[in-house]
mmCIF file of C-alpha atoms in Angstrom:
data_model
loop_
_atom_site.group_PDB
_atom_site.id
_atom_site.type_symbol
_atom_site.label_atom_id
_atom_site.label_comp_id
_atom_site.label_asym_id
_atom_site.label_seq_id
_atom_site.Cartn_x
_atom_site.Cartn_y
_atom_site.Cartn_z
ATOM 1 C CA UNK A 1 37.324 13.655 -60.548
ATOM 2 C CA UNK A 2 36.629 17.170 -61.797
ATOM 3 C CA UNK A 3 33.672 17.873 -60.387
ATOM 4 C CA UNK A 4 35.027 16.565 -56.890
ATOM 5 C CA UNK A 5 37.894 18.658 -56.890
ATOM 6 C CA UNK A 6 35.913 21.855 -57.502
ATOM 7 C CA UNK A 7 33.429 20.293 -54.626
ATOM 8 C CA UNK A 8 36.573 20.341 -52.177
ATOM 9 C CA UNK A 9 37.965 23.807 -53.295
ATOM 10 C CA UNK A 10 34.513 25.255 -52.726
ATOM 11 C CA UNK A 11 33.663 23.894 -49.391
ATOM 12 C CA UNK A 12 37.148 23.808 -47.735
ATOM 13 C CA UNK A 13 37.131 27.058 -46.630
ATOM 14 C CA UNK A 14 33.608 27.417 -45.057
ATOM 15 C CA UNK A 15 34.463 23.483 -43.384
ATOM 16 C CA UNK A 16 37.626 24.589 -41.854
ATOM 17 C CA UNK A 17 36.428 28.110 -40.506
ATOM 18 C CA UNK A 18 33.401 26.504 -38.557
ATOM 19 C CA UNK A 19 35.166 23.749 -37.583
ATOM 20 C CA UNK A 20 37.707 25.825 -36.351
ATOM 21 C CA UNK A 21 35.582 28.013 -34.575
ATOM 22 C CA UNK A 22 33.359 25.361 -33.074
ATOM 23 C CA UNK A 23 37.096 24.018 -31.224
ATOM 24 C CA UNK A 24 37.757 27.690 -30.075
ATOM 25 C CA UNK A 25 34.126 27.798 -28.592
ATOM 26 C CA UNK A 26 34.193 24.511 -26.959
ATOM 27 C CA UNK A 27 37.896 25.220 -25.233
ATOM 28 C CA UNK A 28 37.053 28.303 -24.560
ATOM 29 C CA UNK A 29 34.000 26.762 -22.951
ATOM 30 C CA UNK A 30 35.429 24.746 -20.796
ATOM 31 C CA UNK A 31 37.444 27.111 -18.827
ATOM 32 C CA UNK A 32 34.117 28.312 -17.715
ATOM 33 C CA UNK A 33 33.062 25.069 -16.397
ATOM 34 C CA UNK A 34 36.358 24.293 -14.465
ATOM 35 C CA UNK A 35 39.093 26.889 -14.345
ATOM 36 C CA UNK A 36 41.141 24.789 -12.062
ATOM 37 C CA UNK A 37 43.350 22.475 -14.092
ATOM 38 C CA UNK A 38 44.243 25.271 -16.836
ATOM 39 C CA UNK A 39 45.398 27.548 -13.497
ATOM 40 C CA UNK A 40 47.450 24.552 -12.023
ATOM 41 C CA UNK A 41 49.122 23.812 -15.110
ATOM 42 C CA UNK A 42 50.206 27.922 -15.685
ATOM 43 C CA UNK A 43 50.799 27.819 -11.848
ATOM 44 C CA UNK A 44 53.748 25.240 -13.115
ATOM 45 C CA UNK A 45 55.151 26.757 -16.139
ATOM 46 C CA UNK A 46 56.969 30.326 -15.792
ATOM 47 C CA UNK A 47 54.099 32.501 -16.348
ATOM 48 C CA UNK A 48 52.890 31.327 -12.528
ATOM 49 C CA UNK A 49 52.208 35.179 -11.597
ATOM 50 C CA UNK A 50 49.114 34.287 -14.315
ATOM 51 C CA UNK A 51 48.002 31.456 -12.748
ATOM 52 C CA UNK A 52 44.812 33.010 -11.587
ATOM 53 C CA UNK A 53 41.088 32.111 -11.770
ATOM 54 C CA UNK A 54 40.572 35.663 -13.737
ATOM 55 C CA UNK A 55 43.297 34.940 -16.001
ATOM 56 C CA UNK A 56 41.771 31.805 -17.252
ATOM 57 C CA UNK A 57 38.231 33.126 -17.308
ATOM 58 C CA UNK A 58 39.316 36.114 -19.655
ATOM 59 C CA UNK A 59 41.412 33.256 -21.832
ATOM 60 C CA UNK A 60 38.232 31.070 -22.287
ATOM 61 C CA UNK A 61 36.379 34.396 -23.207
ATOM 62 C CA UNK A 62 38.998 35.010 -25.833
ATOM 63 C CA UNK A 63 38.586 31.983 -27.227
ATOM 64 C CA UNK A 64 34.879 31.827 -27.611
ATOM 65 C CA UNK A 65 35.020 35.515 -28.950
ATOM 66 C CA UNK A 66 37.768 34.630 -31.955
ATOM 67 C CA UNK A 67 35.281 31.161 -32.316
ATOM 68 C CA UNK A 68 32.394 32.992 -32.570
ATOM 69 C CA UNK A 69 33.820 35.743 -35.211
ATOM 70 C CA UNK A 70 35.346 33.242 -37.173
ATOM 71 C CA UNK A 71 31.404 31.567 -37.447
ATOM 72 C CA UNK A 72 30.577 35.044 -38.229
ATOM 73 C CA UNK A 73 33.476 34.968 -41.066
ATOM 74 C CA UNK A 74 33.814 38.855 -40.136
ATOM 75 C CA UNK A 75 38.010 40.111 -40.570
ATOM 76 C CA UNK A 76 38.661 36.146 -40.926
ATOM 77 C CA UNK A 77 42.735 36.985 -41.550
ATOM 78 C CA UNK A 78 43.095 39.362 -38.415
ATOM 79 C CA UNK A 79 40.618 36.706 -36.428
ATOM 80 C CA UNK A 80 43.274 34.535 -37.786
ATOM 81 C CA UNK A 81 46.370 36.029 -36.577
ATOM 82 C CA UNK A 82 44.484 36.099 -33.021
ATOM 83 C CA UNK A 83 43.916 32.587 -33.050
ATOM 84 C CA UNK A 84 47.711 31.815 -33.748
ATOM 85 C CA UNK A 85 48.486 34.203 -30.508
ATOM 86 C CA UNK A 86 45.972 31.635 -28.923
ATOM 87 C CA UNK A 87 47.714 28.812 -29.879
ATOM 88 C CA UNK A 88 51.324 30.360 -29.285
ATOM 89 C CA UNK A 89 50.895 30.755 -25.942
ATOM 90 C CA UNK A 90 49.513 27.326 -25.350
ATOM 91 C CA UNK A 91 52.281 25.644 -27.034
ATOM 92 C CA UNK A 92 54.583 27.998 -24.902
ATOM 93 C CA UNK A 93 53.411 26.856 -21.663
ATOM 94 C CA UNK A 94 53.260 23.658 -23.160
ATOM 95 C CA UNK A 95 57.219 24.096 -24.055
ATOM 96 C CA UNK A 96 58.481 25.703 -21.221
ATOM 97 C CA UNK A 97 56.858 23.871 -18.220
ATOM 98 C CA UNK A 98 59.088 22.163 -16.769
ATOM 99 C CA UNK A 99 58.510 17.615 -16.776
#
């Protein structure tokens, strides 16, 4: 039991930073592909003056850039903090958009 708890201490870290930057690049993605739902549901929350194909296209580059540094493991705790101003946002929108 040891030797697989010193696996999981060792590999947790490296796991859950790719992992987490292969989500960021695949969201991030996506806004590339189809901008339209992501503006439509802004367009309904209160930040509607953001609700702009731009907008969203400089979000999903945001995304893969914090993805792709935190597969590069460079500043991993600032990369960090950007990634929960990422995630804020969403979950405001998310929050305040009216049902």
């Amino acid at each position: 039991m040891d030797a697989l708890s010193q696996l999981m201490n060792r590999i947790a870290y490296p796991f859950l930073r790719i992992t987490m930057g292969l989500v960021l690049v695949w969201i991030g993605g996506l806004k590339f592909v189809d901008p339209s739902p992501v503006v439509g549901l802004i367009g309904a929350s209160p930040f509607a003056f953001l609700a702009l194909p731009g907008f969203v296209y400089l979000l999903g580059a945001a995304e893969v850039l914090v993805g792709l540094l935190f597969w590069a493991n460079i500043q991993v705790k600032y990369v960090g903090i950007l990634n929960m101003g990422l995630f804020v946002g969403t979950i405001a929108i998310l929050i305040l958009t009216p049902k």
